[in-house]
Coordinates of C-alpha atoms in Angstrom, one line a residue:
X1 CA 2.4 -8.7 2.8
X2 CA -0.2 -9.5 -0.2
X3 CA -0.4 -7.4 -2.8
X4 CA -3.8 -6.6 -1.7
X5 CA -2.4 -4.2 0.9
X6 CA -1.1 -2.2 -0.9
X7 CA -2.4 1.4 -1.5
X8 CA -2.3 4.3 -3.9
X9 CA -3.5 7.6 -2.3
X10 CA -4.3 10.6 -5.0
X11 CA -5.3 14.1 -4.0
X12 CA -6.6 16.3 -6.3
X13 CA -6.2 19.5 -4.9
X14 CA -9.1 22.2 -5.1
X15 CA -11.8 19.5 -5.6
X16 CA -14.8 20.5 -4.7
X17 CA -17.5 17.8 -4.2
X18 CA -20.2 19.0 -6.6
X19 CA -17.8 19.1 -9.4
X20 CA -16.4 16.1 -9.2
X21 CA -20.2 14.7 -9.2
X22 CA -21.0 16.4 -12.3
X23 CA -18.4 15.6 -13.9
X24 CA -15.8 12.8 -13.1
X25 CA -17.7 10.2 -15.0
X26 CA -15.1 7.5 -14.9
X27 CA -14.9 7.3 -11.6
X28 CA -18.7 7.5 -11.2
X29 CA -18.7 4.3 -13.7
X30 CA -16.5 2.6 -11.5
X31 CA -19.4 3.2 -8.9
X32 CA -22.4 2.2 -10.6
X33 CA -20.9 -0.7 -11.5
X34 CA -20.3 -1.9 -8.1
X35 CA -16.3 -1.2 -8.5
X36 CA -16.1 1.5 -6.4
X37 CA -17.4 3.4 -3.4
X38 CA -18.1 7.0 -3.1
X39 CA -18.5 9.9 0.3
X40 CA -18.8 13.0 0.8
X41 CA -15.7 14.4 3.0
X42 CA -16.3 17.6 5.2
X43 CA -12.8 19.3 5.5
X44 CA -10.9 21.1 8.7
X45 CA -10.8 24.9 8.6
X46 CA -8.4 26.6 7.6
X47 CA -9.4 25.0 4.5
X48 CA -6.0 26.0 3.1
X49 CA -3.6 23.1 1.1
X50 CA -0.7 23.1 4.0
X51 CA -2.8 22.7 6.6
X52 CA -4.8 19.9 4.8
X53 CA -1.8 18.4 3.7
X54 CA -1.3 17.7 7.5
X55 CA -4.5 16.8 8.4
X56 CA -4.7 14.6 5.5
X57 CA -1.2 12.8 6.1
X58 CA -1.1 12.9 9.8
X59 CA -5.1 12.4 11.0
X60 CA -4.6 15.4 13.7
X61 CA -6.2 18.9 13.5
X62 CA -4.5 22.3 12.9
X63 CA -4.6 23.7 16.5
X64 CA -2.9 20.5 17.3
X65 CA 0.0 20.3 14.6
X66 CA 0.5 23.7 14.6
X67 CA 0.1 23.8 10.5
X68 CA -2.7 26.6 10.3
X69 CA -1.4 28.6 7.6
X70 CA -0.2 28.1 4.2
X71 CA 2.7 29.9 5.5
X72 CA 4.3 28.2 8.0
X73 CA 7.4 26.6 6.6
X74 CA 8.6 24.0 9.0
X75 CA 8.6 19.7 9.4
X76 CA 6.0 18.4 11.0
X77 CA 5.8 17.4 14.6
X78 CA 3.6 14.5 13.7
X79 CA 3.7 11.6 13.4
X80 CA 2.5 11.0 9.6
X81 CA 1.7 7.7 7.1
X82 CA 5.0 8.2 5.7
X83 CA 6.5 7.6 9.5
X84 CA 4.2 5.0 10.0
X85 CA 4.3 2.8 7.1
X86 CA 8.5 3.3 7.1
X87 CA 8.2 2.2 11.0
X88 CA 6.4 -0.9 10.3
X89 CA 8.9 -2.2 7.2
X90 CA 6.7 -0.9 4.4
X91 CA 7.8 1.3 1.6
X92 CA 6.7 4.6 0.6
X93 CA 6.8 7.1 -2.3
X94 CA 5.4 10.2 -3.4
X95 CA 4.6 12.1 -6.5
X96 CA 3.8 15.8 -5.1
X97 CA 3.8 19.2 -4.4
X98 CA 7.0 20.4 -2.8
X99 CA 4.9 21.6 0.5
X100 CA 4.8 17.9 1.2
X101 CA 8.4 17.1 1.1
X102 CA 8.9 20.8 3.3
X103 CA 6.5 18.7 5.7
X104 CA 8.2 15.4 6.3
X105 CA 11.6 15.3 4.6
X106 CA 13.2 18.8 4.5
X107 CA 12.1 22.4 5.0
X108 CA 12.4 24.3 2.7
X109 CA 12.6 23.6 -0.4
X110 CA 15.3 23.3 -2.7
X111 CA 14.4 23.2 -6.3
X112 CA 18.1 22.8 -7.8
X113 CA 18.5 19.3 -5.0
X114 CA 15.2 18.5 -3.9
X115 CA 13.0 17.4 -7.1
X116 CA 14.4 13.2 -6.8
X117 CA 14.9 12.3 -3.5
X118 CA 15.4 8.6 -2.8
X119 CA 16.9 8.0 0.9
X120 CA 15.7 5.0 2.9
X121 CA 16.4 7.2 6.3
X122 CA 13.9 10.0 5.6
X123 CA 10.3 9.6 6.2
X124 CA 9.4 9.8 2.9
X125 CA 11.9 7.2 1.0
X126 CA 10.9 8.0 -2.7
X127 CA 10.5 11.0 -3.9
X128 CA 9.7 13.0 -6.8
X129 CA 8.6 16.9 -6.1
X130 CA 7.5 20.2 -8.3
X131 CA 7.1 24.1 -7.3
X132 CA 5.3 25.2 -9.9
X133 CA 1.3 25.1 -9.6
X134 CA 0.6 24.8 -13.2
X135 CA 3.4 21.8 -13.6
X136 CA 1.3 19.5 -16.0
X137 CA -1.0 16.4 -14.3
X138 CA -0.3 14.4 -16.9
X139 CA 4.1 14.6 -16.4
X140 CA 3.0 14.2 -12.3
X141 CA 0.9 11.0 -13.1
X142 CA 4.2 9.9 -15.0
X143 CA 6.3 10.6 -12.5
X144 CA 4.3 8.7 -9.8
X145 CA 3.7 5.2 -12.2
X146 CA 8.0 5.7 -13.0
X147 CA 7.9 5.2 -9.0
X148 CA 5.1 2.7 -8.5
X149 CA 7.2 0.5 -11.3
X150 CA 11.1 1.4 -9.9
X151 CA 10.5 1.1 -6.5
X152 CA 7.5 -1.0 -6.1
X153 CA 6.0 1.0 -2.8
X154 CA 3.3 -0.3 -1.0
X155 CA 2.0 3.0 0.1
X156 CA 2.1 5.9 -3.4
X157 CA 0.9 9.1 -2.1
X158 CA 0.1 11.0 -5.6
X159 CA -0.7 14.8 -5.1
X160 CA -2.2 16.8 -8.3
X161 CA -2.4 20.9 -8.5
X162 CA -3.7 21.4 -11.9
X163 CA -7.3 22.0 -10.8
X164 CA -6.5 24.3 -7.6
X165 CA -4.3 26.0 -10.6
X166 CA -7.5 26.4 -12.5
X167 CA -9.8 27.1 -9.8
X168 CA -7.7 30.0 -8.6
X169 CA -7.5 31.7 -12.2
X170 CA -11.3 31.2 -13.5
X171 CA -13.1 30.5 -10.0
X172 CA -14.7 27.3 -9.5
X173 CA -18.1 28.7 -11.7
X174 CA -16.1 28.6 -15.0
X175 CA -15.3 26.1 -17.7
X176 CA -12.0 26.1 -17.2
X177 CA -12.6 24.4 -13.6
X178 CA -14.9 21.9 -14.9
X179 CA -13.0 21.0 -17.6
X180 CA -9.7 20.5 -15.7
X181 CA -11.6 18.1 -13.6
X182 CA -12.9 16.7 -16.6
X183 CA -9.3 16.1 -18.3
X184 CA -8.1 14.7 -14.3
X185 CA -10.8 11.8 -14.9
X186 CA -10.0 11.2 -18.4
X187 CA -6.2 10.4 -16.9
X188 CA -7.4 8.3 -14.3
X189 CA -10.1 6.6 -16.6
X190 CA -6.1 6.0 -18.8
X191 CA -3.8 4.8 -16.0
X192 CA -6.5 3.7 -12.7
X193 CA -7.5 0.3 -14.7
X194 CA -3.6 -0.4 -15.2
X195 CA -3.0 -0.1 -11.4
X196 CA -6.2 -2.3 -10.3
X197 CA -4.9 -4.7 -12.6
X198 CA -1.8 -4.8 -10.2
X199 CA -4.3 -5.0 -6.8
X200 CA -3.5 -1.8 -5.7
X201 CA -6.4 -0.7 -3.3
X202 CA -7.0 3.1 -4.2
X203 CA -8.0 6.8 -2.6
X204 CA -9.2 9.4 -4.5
X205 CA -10.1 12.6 -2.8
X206 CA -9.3 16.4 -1.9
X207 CA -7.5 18.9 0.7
X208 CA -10.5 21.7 0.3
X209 CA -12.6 22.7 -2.5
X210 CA -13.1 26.3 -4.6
X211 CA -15.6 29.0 -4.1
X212 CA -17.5 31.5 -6.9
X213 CA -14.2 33.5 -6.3
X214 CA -12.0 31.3 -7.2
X215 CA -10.3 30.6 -3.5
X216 CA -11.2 28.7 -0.5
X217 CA -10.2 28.4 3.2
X218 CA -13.8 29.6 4.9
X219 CA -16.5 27.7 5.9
X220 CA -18.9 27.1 3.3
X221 CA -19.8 23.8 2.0
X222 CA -17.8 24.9 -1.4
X223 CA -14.5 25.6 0.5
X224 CA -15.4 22.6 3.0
X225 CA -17.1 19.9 1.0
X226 CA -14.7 17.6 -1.7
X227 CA -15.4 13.7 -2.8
X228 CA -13.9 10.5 -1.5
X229 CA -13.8 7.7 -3.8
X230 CA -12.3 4.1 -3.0
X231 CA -11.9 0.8 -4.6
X232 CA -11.0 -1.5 -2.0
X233 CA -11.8 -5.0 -1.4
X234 CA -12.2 -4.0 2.4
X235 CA -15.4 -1.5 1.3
X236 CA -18.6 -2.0 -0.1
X237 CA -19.4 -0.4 -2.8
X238 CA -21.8 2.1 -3.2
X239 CA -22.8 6.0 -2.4
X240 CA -22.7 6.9 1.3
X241 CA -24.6 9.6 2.0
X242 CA -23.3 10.3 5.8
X243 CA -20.8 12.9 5.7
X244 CA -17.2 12.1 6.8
X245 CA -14.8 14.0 8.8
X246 CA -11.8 14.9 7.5
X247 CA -9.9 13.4 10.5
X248 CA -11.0 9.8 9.2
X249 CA -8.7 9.7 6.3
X250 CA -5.8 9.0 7.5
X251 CA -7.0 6.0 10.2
X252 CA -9.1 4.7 7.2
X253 CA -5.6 4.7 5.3
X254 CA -4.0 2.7 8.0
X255 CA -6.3 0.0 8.4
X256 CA -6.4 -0.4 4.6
X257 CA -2.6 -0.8 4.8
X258 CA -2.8 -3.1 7.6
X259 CA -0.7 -1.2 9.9
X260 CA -1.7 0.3 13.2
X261 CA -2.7 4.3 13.0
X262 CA -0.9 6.6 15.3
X263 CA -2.0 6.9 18.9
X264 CA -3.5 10.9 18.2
X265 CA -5.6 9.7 15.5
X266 CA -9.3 8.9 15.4
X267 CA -11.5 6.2 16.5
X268 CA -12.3 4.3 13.1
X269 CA -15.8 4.8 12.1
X270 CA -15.9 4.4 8.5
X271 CA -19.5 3.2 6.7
X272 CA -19.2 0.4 4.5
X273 CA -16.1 -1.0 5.8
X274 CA -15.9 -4.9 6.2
X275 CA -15.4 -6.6 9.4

């Protein structure tokens, strides 16, 4: 497979969409200069992280999946991009939140022998998990190039909690929200140019966004609404203003890998992408 293929996924958790527009102005470079391309996602409901975390991975809705609450504690019965891109002879890794390795490699959680997994037979075949909500982005962004460099995976899932962290103690109207976004962009405007220097095709987006009282999980376009940005060769670029389902991530990530999506998912119907 070309290098081309190859794809790095990062979710900045608690993202809402009008933040990231004001103020993630690397990325927003990246689009006005024709680099990159940039949508508006609407989320499932719950618009809680586990549940999204399955929607995301697996393309199938929470009354399917069962995943409707942050507090069910169990694998998946899905079958998710980590399944599907070890099933067709790719390699995987993640840099995440420990939800996501309760999800698809073992439930639940243990801190003292779950942080490094690396075992070709799970789902997810490298692995590098935290707990702790306020574990820095700039030690997970670390973590995920350590793996992207050891094990060379053509599929890096990359999962950030520093600005749900922030959302949930100063609400998403406060500077401390704005300015964690702000300092997310400043790390991607440091390491992004480093991996599209490699080819890697990349995903930028969020499970659910942040409300005026610093939480999320209704319906409003705060809790609902978050940003997806790409830089793919297989996009044009440019701003799309017709709103995206959720439920279209995960196909879109499968047809930017090259590998066929799971029978459950969605009908592709992306805008911009190439024939």
């Amino acid at each position: 497979m070309s290098t081309n293929q190859k794809l790095i996924f990062i979710m900045i958790d608690g993202l809402r969409f009008d933040t990231a527009i004001d103020n993630m102005g690397y990325l927003h470079h990246l689009v006005e200069k024709g680099l990159a391309s940039r949508y508006k996602v609407i989320s499932e409901v719950p618009a809680m992280s586990r549940p999204l975390y399955e929607v995301l991975l697996t393309g199938t809705p929470p009354y399917r999946n069962g995943i409707t609450s942050n507090h069910i504690v169990r694998l998946s019965k899905e079958e998710s991009i980590f399944h599907l891109t070890k099933k067709n002879g790719l390699k995987n890794a993640t840099a995440s939140y420990h939800w996501v390795s309760e999800l698809y490699n073992s439930a639940p959680f243990n801190p003292m022998k779950d942080r490094i997994q690396v075992n070709q037979d799970k789902a997810i075949q490298n692995g590098i998990f935290y707990w702790e909500d306020h574990y820095p982005d700039t030690h997970l962004f670390a973590d995920a190039n350590y793996l992207r460099i050891n094990h060379n995976p053509d599929f890096l899932y990359i999962h950030s909690m520093n600005v749900d962290d922030d959302g949930h103690r100063f609400t998403a109207d406060s500077a401390g929200y704005r300015n964690r976004v702000i300092a997310v962009d400043t790390m991607l405007a440091t390491i992004l140019p480093d991996w599209l220097d490699e080819d890697y095709q990349i995903i930028i987006t969020a499970d659910h966004g942040m409300n005026d009282d610093g939480q999320h999980g209704g319906t409003t376009p705060a809790d609902r609404e978050v940003p997806l940005f790409i830089v793919s060769r297989k996009i044009e670029p440019g701003i799309y203003e017709e709103e995206i389902p959720q439920l279209q991530i995960a196909p879109l990530v499968c047809r930017l890998l090259n590998i066929k999506p799971s029978d459950v998912m969605q009908t592709l119907k992306f805008p911009g992408l190439k024939k």
